[in-house]
Amino acid sequence: MKNYAICLQKPLKIPLFAQKKAKTETFRLKVSFLLDFTYFLFIIAEKFKNHSNFNHSAPMRNKRKKMKAHGQDVPLDNDQYLEIYLKGKQEYDKRMKEDVRHIPLSVLVDEYWQKKADTGHSESVLRNIRNTMTHVTRFAKREVSLDEIDRSFIIQFIRFLAYEAKETRHGGQKPLKKTTAQLYLGVFSSILRMAEKEGYIDRNPFDSIGADEKKPLFCSKSNRDYLTVEELRRMIDTPIKNRPIKHAFLFACFTGLRISDISRLCWGDIREGHQGTYITLVMQKTKEVISLKLNKNALRWLPPVSPNKNDLVFELPRFLGSVNGRLKKWAERAGIDKNVSFHTSRHTFATMELSLGADLYVVSKLLGHSNISTTQIYADIIDKKRDEAVDLLDTAFCLN
């Protein structure tokens, strides 16, 4: 074994979760398989198969006999290598499957966080991952291992997010907003989906969670705040101290872009084409490329063009909470009694387009939705409003 180890040119690559488990006192004994002799042979065989001495040709067999006769170290042949490899791999797979379920969830979250960081996701995405783990720990009141997360755990966690979870807001502890709770639940599901994909678990327990179990967090599909054309006109006519916020919000109402994309929008993303002015960018949330023609109303709310293509189009406050707080006050001054946030602009764009007769599939592409069922929610809103408009005639003409 000592001579085999010399052949290794690179250090052994131990899985991330195993490295971190080895540092955790509680799980120190559970990583003993990493030092197991058979598993070590498996690793050695993996590295040794490409070694220059590994050859099963006739000259090599003769060389082996001579080396053995003189008491020298004899390189592996194919049969020996295969026997060692299969035995080690079988033991490795067995122990890995038995042991991996006991890893702390925090280790899996670290791996998920690192993957997102390596693929260039924003600070807000990374922060949401950490916040999700914080709420899971608060719910369980201790560190949770992967094998403890089942259907029952998730159902209770949903209720915790809906009724008990708190967040620091406006200098104090406030109940977690429904939208924030939905976001954390989605992150939790994505973490477990990665665990399923990597083979840590056989099945994502979220797959067994239906709409009834999610009811505490999710309202009806048609309950989404948006601005009517008349309300949007009132917003336009109402002044606001922070003009960049007003311009960015109204620009979003006529483009449907998310704040994560508008806050990163540079002048280099805007170009002139044969049919008008276009925006082409990679959406922050989906990483998909979108190309969108700007209508006249959208162009109206663009600030003066900067000669530097790398300059941001809209200089917005760093924190979304600050932006939404000012939007709410602006909406109140405009006499609008709705929970207006920056994302309201996206709902407004979708409902206006569908109300004016745009095709559902086209609107789906304009919004950058990967699934048309997401866009269908806005179509349901329009249908409901049309039904309500028809019912108004019954109140005007009472028939016996």
Short mmCIF file of C-alpha atoms in Angstrom, two decimals:
data_model
loop_
_atom_site.label_atom_id
_atom_site.label_comp_id
_atom_site.label_asym_id
_atom_site.label_seq_id
_atom_site.Cartn_x
_atom_site.Cartn_y
_atom_site.Cartn_z
CA MET A 1 0.00 0.00 0.00
CA LYS A 2 2.84 2.37 0.80
CA ASN A 3 4.31 1.98 -2.69
CA TYR A 4 0.88 2.42 -4.28
CA ALA A 5 0.33 5.66 -2.40
CA ILE A 6 3.52 7.11 -3.87
CA CYS A 7 1.90 6.85 -7.31
CA LEU A 8 -0.74 9.43 -6.39
CA GLN A 9 0.05 12.71 -8.08
CA LYS A 10 -2.99 14.62 -6.74
CA PRO A 11 -4.49 14.75 -3.23
CA LEU A 12 -7.61 12.67 -2.62
CA LYS A 13 -10.78 14.61 -3.41
CA ILE A 14 -13.13 14.03 -0.49
CA PRO A 15 -16.77 15.18 -0.93
CA LEU A 16 -17.54 18.58 0.63
CA PHE A 17 -20.13 17.21 3.05
CA ALA A 18 -17.66 14.58 4.26
CA GLN A 19 -14.94 17.16 4.90
CA LYS A 20 -17.29 19.24 7.03
CA LYS A 21 -18.66 16.19 8.82
CA ALA A 22 -15.14 15.26 9.84
CA LYS A 23 -14.86 18.62 11.59
CA THR A 24 -18.09 18.09 13.50
CA GLU A 25 -17.62 16.29 16.81
CA THR A 26 -21.01 14.58 16.66
CA PHE A 27 -20.30 13.02 13.28
CA ARG A 28 -16.59 12.29 13.63
CA LEU A 29 -17.12 8.55 14.00
CA LYS A 30 -19.56 8.43 11.08
CA VAL A 31 -16.85 9.35 8.58
CA SER A 32 -14.68 6.36 9.45
CA PHE A 33 -15.44 4.95 5.99
CA LEU A 34 -13.05 7.55 4.55
CA LEU A 35 -10.19 5.73 6.30
CA ASP A 36 -11.50 2.28 5.51
CA PHE A 37 -8.89 0.07 3.84
CA THR A 38 -11.21 -1.15 1.10
CA TYR A 39 -12.36 2.32 0.19
CA PHE A 40 -8.72 3.44 0.12
CA LEU A 41 -7.98 0.70 -2.38
CA PHE A 42 -10.85 1.98 -4.48
CA ILE A 43 -9.35 5.48 -4.52
CA ILE A 44 -5.88 4.12 -5.25
CA ALA A 45 -7.23 1.99 -8.10
CA GLU A 46 -9.00 5.02 -9.56
CA LYS A 47 -5.72 6.94 -9.64
CA PHE A 48 -3.50 3.98 -10.47
CA LYS A 49 -5.34 2.86 -13.59
CA ASN A 50 -3.69 5.62 -15.65
CA HIS A 51 -0.20 4.96 -14.25
CA SER A 52 2.53 4.16 -16.78
CA ASN A 53 3.14 0.74 -15.21
CA PHE A 54 -0.45 -0.33 -15.68
CA ASN A 55 -0.31 -2.53 -18.73
CA HIS A 56 -1.58 -5.99 -19.52
CA SER A 57 0.52 -6.63 -22.64
CA ALA A 58 2.77 -9.73 -23.02
CA PRO A 59 6.02 -7.80 -22.45
CA MET A 60 4.55 -6.36 -19.29
CA ARG A 61 3.58 -9.82 -18.01
CA ASN A 62 7.18 -11.01 -18.53
CA LYS A 63 8.46 -7.92 -16.75
CA ARG A 64 6.15 -8.68 -13.83
CA LYS A 65 7.59 -12.19 -13.46
CA LYS A 66 11.16 -10.86 -13.43
CA MET A 67 10.31 -8.15 -10.89
CA LYS A 68 8.58 -10.68 -8.66
CA ALA A 69 11.53 -13.08 -8.87
CA HIS A 70 13.90 -10.33 -7.68
CA GLY A 71 11.57 -9.27 -4.83
CA GLN A 72 10.70 -5.95 -6.42
CA ASP A 73 7.33 -4.16 -6.23
CA VAL A 74 5.02 -5.52 -8.92
CA PRO A 75 2.54 -3.20 -10.69
CA LEU A 76 -1.12 -4.15 -10.89
CA ASP A 77 -2.50 -5.95 -13.91
CA ASN A 78 -6.04 -5.58 -15.24
CA ASP A 79 -7.56 -8.43 -13.23
CA GLN A 80 -6.10 -7.24 -9.96
CA TYR A 81 -7.08 -3.69 -10.64
CA LEU A 82 -10.64 -4.66 -11.52
CA GLU A 83 -11.00 -6.82 -8.39
CA ILE A 84 -9.75 -4.02 -6.13
CA TYR A 85 -11.79 -1.41 -7.91
CA LEU A 86 -15.10 -3.27 -7.78
CA LYS A 87 -14.65 -4.35 -4.17
CA GLY A 88 -13.78 -0.85 -3.06
CA LYS A 89 -16.56 0.77 -5.07
CA GLN A 90 -19.14 -1.65 -3.72
CA GLU A 91 -18.10 -0.90 -0.14
CA TYR A 92 -17.92 2.82 -0.83
CA ASP A 93 -21.41 2.95 -2.38
CA LYS A 94 -22.88 0.91 0.48
CA ARG A 95 -21.41 3.01 3.24
CA MET A 96 -22.06 6.29 1.45
CA LYS A 97 -25.76 5.50 1.03
CA GLU A 98 -26.11 4.48 4.67
CA ASP A 99 -24.18 7.41 6.09
CA VAL A 100 -25.14 10.34 3.85
CA ARG A 101 -28.65 10.64 5.25
CA HIS A 102 -27.23 11.62 8.64
CA ILE A 103 -25.36 14.70 7.41
CA PRO A 104 -26.47 18.01 8.95
CA LEU A 105 -28.79 20.06 6.77
CA SER A 106 -26.46 23.03 7.29
CA VAL A 107 -23.72 21.21 5.38
CA LEU A 108 -26.06 20.66 2.44
CA VAL A 109 -27.11 24.32 2.59
CA ASP A 110 -23.45 25.36 2.47
CA GLU A 111 -22.98 23.28 -0.66
CA TYR A 112 -26.12 24.81 -2.25
CA TRP A 113 -24.96 28.32 -1.29
CA GLN A 114 -21.53 27.70 -2.82
CA LYS A 115 -23.03 26.49 -6.10
CA LYS A 116 -25.16 29.64 -6.33
CA ALA A 117 -22.17 31.84 -5.50
CA ASP A 118 -20.00 30.10 -8.12
CA THR A 119 -22.66 30.68 -10.81
CA GLY A 120 -22.81 34.42 -10.15
CA HIS A 121 -26.11 34.77 -8.28
CA SER A 122 -26.78 38.06 -6.51
CA GLU A 123 -26.17 38.89 -2.87
CA SER A 124 -29.92 38.87 -2.22
CA VAL A 125 -30.19 35.27 -3.48
CA LEU A 126 -27.32 34.18 -1.23
CA ARG A 127 -28.82 36.07 1.71
CA ASN A 128 -32.18 34.34 1.20
CA ILE A 129 -30.45 30.95 1.41
CA ARG A 130 -28.91 31.87 4.76
CA ASN A 131 -32.20 33.28 6.04
CA THR A 132 -34.01 30.09 5.04
CA MET A 133 -31.55 28.00 7.07
CA THR A 134 -31.98 30.37 10.02
CA HIS A 135 -35.76 29.85 10.02
CA VAL A 136 -35.41 26.07 9.71
CA THR A 137 -33.14 26.08 12.78
CA ARG A 138 -35.53 28.33 14.71
CA PHE A 139 -38.38 26.01 13.85
CA ALA A 140 -36.57 22.82 14.89
CA LYS A 141 -34.81 24.53 17.84
CA ARG A 142 -31.67 22.52 17.02
CA GLU A 143 -29.53 21.42 14.10
CA VAL A 144 -31.45 19.15 11.73
CA SER A 145 -30.03 16.20 9.80
CA LEU A 146 -31.16 15.29 6.32
CA ASP A 147 -32.91 12.06 7.35
CA GLU A 148 -35.25 14.00 9.67
CA ILE A 149 -36.84 15.99 6.86
CA ASP A 150 -39.99 14.25 5.69
CA ARG A 151 -43.54 15.21 4.71
CA SER A 152 -44.60 15.86 8.30
CA PHE A 153 -41.56 18.09 8.94
CA ILE A 154 -42.35 20.23 5.88
CA ILE A 155 -46.05 20.62 6.73
CA GLN A 156 -45.16 21.80 10.24
CA PHE A 157 -42.49 24.13 8.82
CA ILE A 158 -45.07 25.70 6.49
CA ARG A 159 -47.32 26.44 9.48
CA PHE A 160 -44.36 27.86 11.37
CA LEU A 161 -43.58 30.26 8.51
CA ALA A 162 -47.23 31.27 8.25
CA TYR A 163 -48.06 31.82 11.93
CA GLU A 164 -44.95 31.99 14.12
CA ALA A 165 -41.89 33.13 12.15
CA LYS A 166 -40.58 36.63 12.84
CA GLU A 167 -38.24 38.99 11.03
CA THR A 168 -36.52 42.23 12.02
CA ARG A 169 -38.35 45.09 10.36
CA HIS A 170 -38.58 48.80 11.21
CA GLY A 171 -36.44 48.29 14.31
CA GLY A 172 -38.48 45.46 15.83
CA GLN A 173 -39.60 41.85 15.47
CA LYS A 174 -42.53 41.62 13.06
CA PRO A 175 -44.44 38.61 11.65
CA LEU A 176 -42.86 37.25 8.50
CA LYS A 177 -44.52 38.59 5.37
CA LYS A 178 -46.37 36.00 3.31
CA THR A 179 -44.29 36.74 0.21
CA THR A 180 -41.07 36.36 2.20
CA ALA A 181 -42.30 33.10 3.74
CA GLN A 182 -43.18 31.79 0.27
CA LEU A 183 -39.68 32.70 -0.90
CA TYR A 184 -38.01 30.81 1.97
CA LEU A 185 -40.20 27.77 1.35
CA GLY A 186 -39.17 27.82 -2.31
CA VAL A 187 -35.49 27.99 -1.36
CA PHE A 188 -35.94 25.06 1.04
CA SER A 189 -37.56 23.03 -1.73
CA SER A 190 -34.68 23.85 -4.11
CA ILE A 191 -32.11 22.69 -1.54
CA LEU A 192 -33.88 19.34 -1.19
CA ARG A 193 -34.21 19.08 -4.96
CA MET A 194 -30.42 19.40 -5.19
CA ALA A 195 -30.10 16.68 -2.54
CA GLU A 196 -32.29 14.41 -4.66
CA LYS A 197 -30.32 15.19 -7.81
CA GLU A 198 -26.99 14.50 -6.09
CA GLY A 199 -28.28 11.18 -4.75
CA TYR A 200 -28.31 12.21 -1.08
CA ILE A 201 -32.01 11.31 -0.84
CA ASP A 202 -34.17 9.04 -3.00
CA ARG A 203 -37.08 11.47 -3.34
CA ASN A 204 -37.75 15.11 -2.55
CA PRO A 205 -40.38 15.14 0.25
CA PHE A 206 -41.81 18.34 -1.25
CA ASP A 207 -43.20 16.20 -4.08
CA SER A 208 -45.83 14.84 -1.67
CA ILE A 209 -46.94 18.31 -0.50
CA GLY A 210 -50.20 19.40 -2.14
CA ALA A 211 -52.02 22.70 -2.43
CA ASP A 212 -54.05 22.04 0.73
CA GLU A 213 -50.91 21.76 2.84
CA LYS A 214 -49.58 25.02 1.37
CA LYS A 215 -52.78 26.98 1.99
CA PRO A 216 -51.47 28.76 5.12
CA LEU A 217 -48.87 30.49 2.94
CA PHE A 218 -50.53 30.83 -0.44
CA CYS A 219 -53.61 32.87 -1.17
CA SER A 220 -55.87 32.25 -4.16
CA LYS A 221 -54.18 32.67 -7.51
CA SER A 222 -56.21 35.71 -8.48
CA ASN A 223 -55.33 37.69 -5.33
CA ARG A 224 -52.50 39.78 -6.75
CA ASP A 225 -52.28 43.55 -6.42
CA TYR A 226 -51.96 45.44 -9.69
CA LEU A 227 -52.75 48.94 -10.86
CA THR A 228 -55.59 49.74 -13.21
CA VAL A 229 -55.00 52.18 -16.05
CA GLU A 230 -56.73 54.92 -14.05
CA GLU A 231 -54.63 54.22 -10.95
CA LEU A 232 -51.46 54.23 -13.03
CA ARG A 233 -52.39 57.65 -14.41
CA ARG A 234 -52.84 58.92 -10.86
CA MET A 235 -49.41 57.60 -9.91
CA ILE A 236 -47.91 59.40 -12.92
CA ASP A 237 -49.57 62.69 -11.92
CA THR A 238 -48.48 62.43 -8.26
CA PRO A 239 -45.02 63.85 -7.48
CA ILE A 240 -42.38 61.95 -5.48
CA LYS A 241 -39.10 63.24 -4.06
CA ASN A 242 -36.98 60.36 -5.35
CA ARG A 243 -37.39 60.70 -9.11
CA PRO A 244 -35.24 57.64 -10.01
CA ILE A 245 -37.66 55.41 -8.06
CA LYS A 246 -40.65 56.91 -9.88
CA HIS A 247 -39.01 56.57 -13.29
CA ALA A 248 -37.83 53.00 -12.62
CA PHE A 249 -41.27 51.92 -11.33
CA LEU A 250 -43.16 53.41 -14.28
CA PHE A 251 -40.57 52.02 -16.70
CA ALA A 252 -41.24 48.58 -15.17
CA CYS A 253 -45.02 49.07 -15.55
CA PHE A 254 -44.49 49.37 -19.31
CA THR A 255 -41.83 46.63 -19.68
CA GLY A 256 -42.66 44.03 -17.01
CA LEU A 257 -39.02 43.76 -15.90
CA ARG A 258 -38.21 42.68 -12.35
CA ILE A 259 -36.38 45.04 -10.02
CA SER A 260 -33.44 42.60 -9.98
CA ASP A 261 -33.01 43.30 -13.70
CA ILE A 262 -33.85 47.02 -13.65
CA SER A 263 -31.39 47.71 -10.82
CA ARG A 264 -28.61 46.11 -12.95
CA LEU A 265 -29.71 47.59 -16.28
CA CYS A 266 -26.85 49.38 -18.04
CA TRP A 267 -26.97 51.67 -21.05
CA GLY A 268 -25.07 49.01 -22.99
CA ASP A 269 -28.14 46.74 -22.66
CA ILE A 270 -30.22 49.22 -24.67
CA ARG A 271 -29.71 49.39 -28.42
CA GLU A 272 -31.37 50.76 -31.51
CA GLY A 273 -32.80 48.27 -34.01
CA HIS A 274 -34.62 48.43 -37.33
CA GLN A 275 -38.02 48.43 -35.64
CA GLY A 276 -37.20 50.64 -32.65
CA THR A 277 -35.32 50.57 -29.33
CA TYR A 278 -34.63 47.20 -27.69
CA ILE A 279 -33.38 45.85 -24.38
CA THR A 280 -31.36 42.63 -24.43
CA LEU A 281 -30.20 41.17 -21.12
CA VAL A 282 -29.79 38.00 -19.08
CA MET A 283 -32.53 37.87 -16.45
CA GLN A 284 -31.08 37.63 -12.96
CA LYS A 285 -33.69 35.16 -11.67
CA THR A 286 -33.83 32.65 -14.51
CA LYS A 287 -30.48 33.27 -16.26
CA GLU A 288 -32.40 33.30 -19.56
CA VAL A 289 -31.75 35.89 -22.28
CA ILE A 290 -34.66 38.21 -23.04
CA SER A 291 -34.98 40.75 -25.85
CA LEU A 292 -37.74 43.30 -25.41
CA LYS A 293 -38.85 46.20 -27.61
CA LEU A 294 -39.46 49.42 -25.68
CA ASN A 295 -42.79 51.13 -26.35
CA LYS A 296 -43.16 54.91 -26.27
CA ASN A 297 -44.42 54.94 -22.68
CA ALA A 298 -41.37 52.99 -21.52
CA LEU A 299 -39.02 55.30 -23.43
CA ARG A 300 -40.68 58.28 -21.75
CA TRP A 301 -39.38 57.20 -18.34
CA LEU A 302 -35.77 56.62 -19.31
CA PRO A 303 -33.35 59.19 -17.85
CA PRO A 304 -30.90 61.11 -20.08
CA VAL A 305 -28.56 58.74 -21.93
CA SER A 306 -25.05 58.31 -20.52
CA PRO A 307 -22.11 58.06 -22.94
CA ASN A 308 -20.61 55.33 -20.75
CA LYS A 309 -22.24 52.02 -21.70
CA ASN A 310 -21.39 50.54 -18.28
CA ASP A 311 -23.30 53.19 -16.32
CA LEU A 312 -26.52 52.12 -14.61
CA VAL A 313 -29.72 53.43 -16.16
CA PHE A 314 -31.50 53.85 -12.80
CA GLU A 315 -29.69 54.82 -9.60
CA LEU A 316 -31.84 53.09 -6.98
CA PRO A 317 -31.38 52.59 -3.22
CA ARG A 318 -29.42 49.48 -2.39
CA PHE A 319 -32.14 47.83 -0.32
CA LEU A 320 -35.49 46.78 -1.78
CA GLY A 321 -37.26 47.54 1.49
CA SER A 322 -36.30 51.20 1.15
CA VAL A 323 -37.66 51.29 -2.41
CA ASN A 324 -40.95 49.61 -1.45
CA GLY A 325 -41.41 51.90 1.55
CA ARG A 326 -41.24 54.98 -0.65
CA LEU A 327 -43.52 53.41 -3.24
CA LYS A 328 -46.20 52.78 -0.60
CA LYS A 329 -46.12 56.41 0.53
CA TRP A 330 -46.26 57.56 -3.09
CA ALA A 331 -49.29 55.35 -3.74
CA GLU A 332 -51.02 56.67 -0.61
CA ARG A 333 -50.55 60.26 -1.80
CA ALA A 334 -52.07 59.20 -5.12
CA GLY A 335 -55.13 57.92 -3.22
CA ILE A 336 -54.48 54.24 -4.00
CA ASP A 337 -55.47 51.83 -1.23
CA LYS A 338 -53.40 48.83 -2.32
CA ASN A 339 -50.28 47.08 -1.09
CA VAL A 340 -48.04 48.59 -3.77
CA SER A 341 -44.49 47.25 -4.08
CA PHE A 342 -42.04 47.31 -6.96
CA HIS A 343 -43.29 43.91 -8.10
CA THR A 344 -46.75 45.46 -8.51
CA SER A 345 -45.35 47.00 -11.70
CA ARG A 346 -44.85 43.53 -13.20
CA HIS A 347 -48.42 42.50 -12.31
CA THR A 348 -49.64 45.78 -13.80
CA PHE A 349 -47.81 45.18 -17.08
CA ALA A 350 -49.21 41.65 -17.41
CA THR A 351 -52.82 42.59 -16.65
CA MET A 352 -52.74 45.63 -18.95
CA GLU A 353 -51.37 43.58 -21.85
CA LEU A 354 -53.98 40.83 -21.44
CA SER A 355 -56.81 43.36 -20.92
CA LEU A 356 -55.89 45.02 -24.21
CA GLY A 357 -56.10 41.68 -26.04
CA ALA A 358 -52.49 40.47 -26.15
CA ASP A 359 -52.02 36.74 -26.65
CA LEU A 360 -51.31 34.73 -23.48
CA TYR A 361 -48.30 33.00 -25.04
CA VAL A 362 -46.81 36.31 -26.20
CA VAL A 363 -47.25 37.87 -22.75
CA SER A 364 -45.58 34.80 -21.25
CA LYS A 365 -42.54 35.41 -23.46
CA LEU A 366 -42.49 39.13 -22.65
CA LEU A 367 -42.43 38.32 -18.94
CA GLY A 368 -39.75 35.67 -19.41
CA HIS A 369 -41.88 32.91 -17.88
CA SER A 370 -40.57 29.40 -18.48
CA ASN A 371 -44.04 27.96 -17.89
CA ILE A 372 -47.19 29.46 -19.41
CA SER A 373 -49.21 28.32 -16.39
CA THR A 374 -47.53 31.13 -14.43
CA THR A 375 -48.89 33.65 -16.90
CA GLN A 376 -52.31 32.00 -16.76
CA ILE A 377 -52.72 33.49 -13.27
CA TYR A 378 -53.01 36.94 -14.83
CA ALA A 379 -55.51 35.67 -17.37
CA ASP A 380 -57.62 34.36 -14.47
CA ILE A 381 -57.52 37.83 -12.92
CA ILE A 382 -58.84 39.39 -16.13
CA ASP A 383 -61.62 36.78 -16.43
CA LYS A 384 -62.70 37.45 -12.86
CA LYS A 385 -62.82 41.20 -13.44
CA ARG A 386 -64.85 40.71 -16.61
CA ASP A 387 -67.38 38.58 -14.71
CA GLU A 388 -67.64 41.26 -12.04
CA ALA A 389 -68.21 43.91 -14.71
CA VAL A 390 -71.05 41.89 -16.23
CA ASP A 391 -72.62 41.40 -12.79
CA LEU A 392 -72.75 45.18 -12.34
CA LEU A 393 -75.72 45.22 -14.74
CA ASP A 394 -77.72 43.16 -12.24
CA THR A 395 -77.30 45.85 -9.62
CA ALA A 396 -78.38 48.57 -12.05
CA PHE A 397 -81.49 46.74 -13.25
CA CYS A 398 -83.25 44.80 -10.50
CA LEU A 399 -85.48 42.21 -12.15
CA ASN A 400 -88.28 40.47 -10.24
#
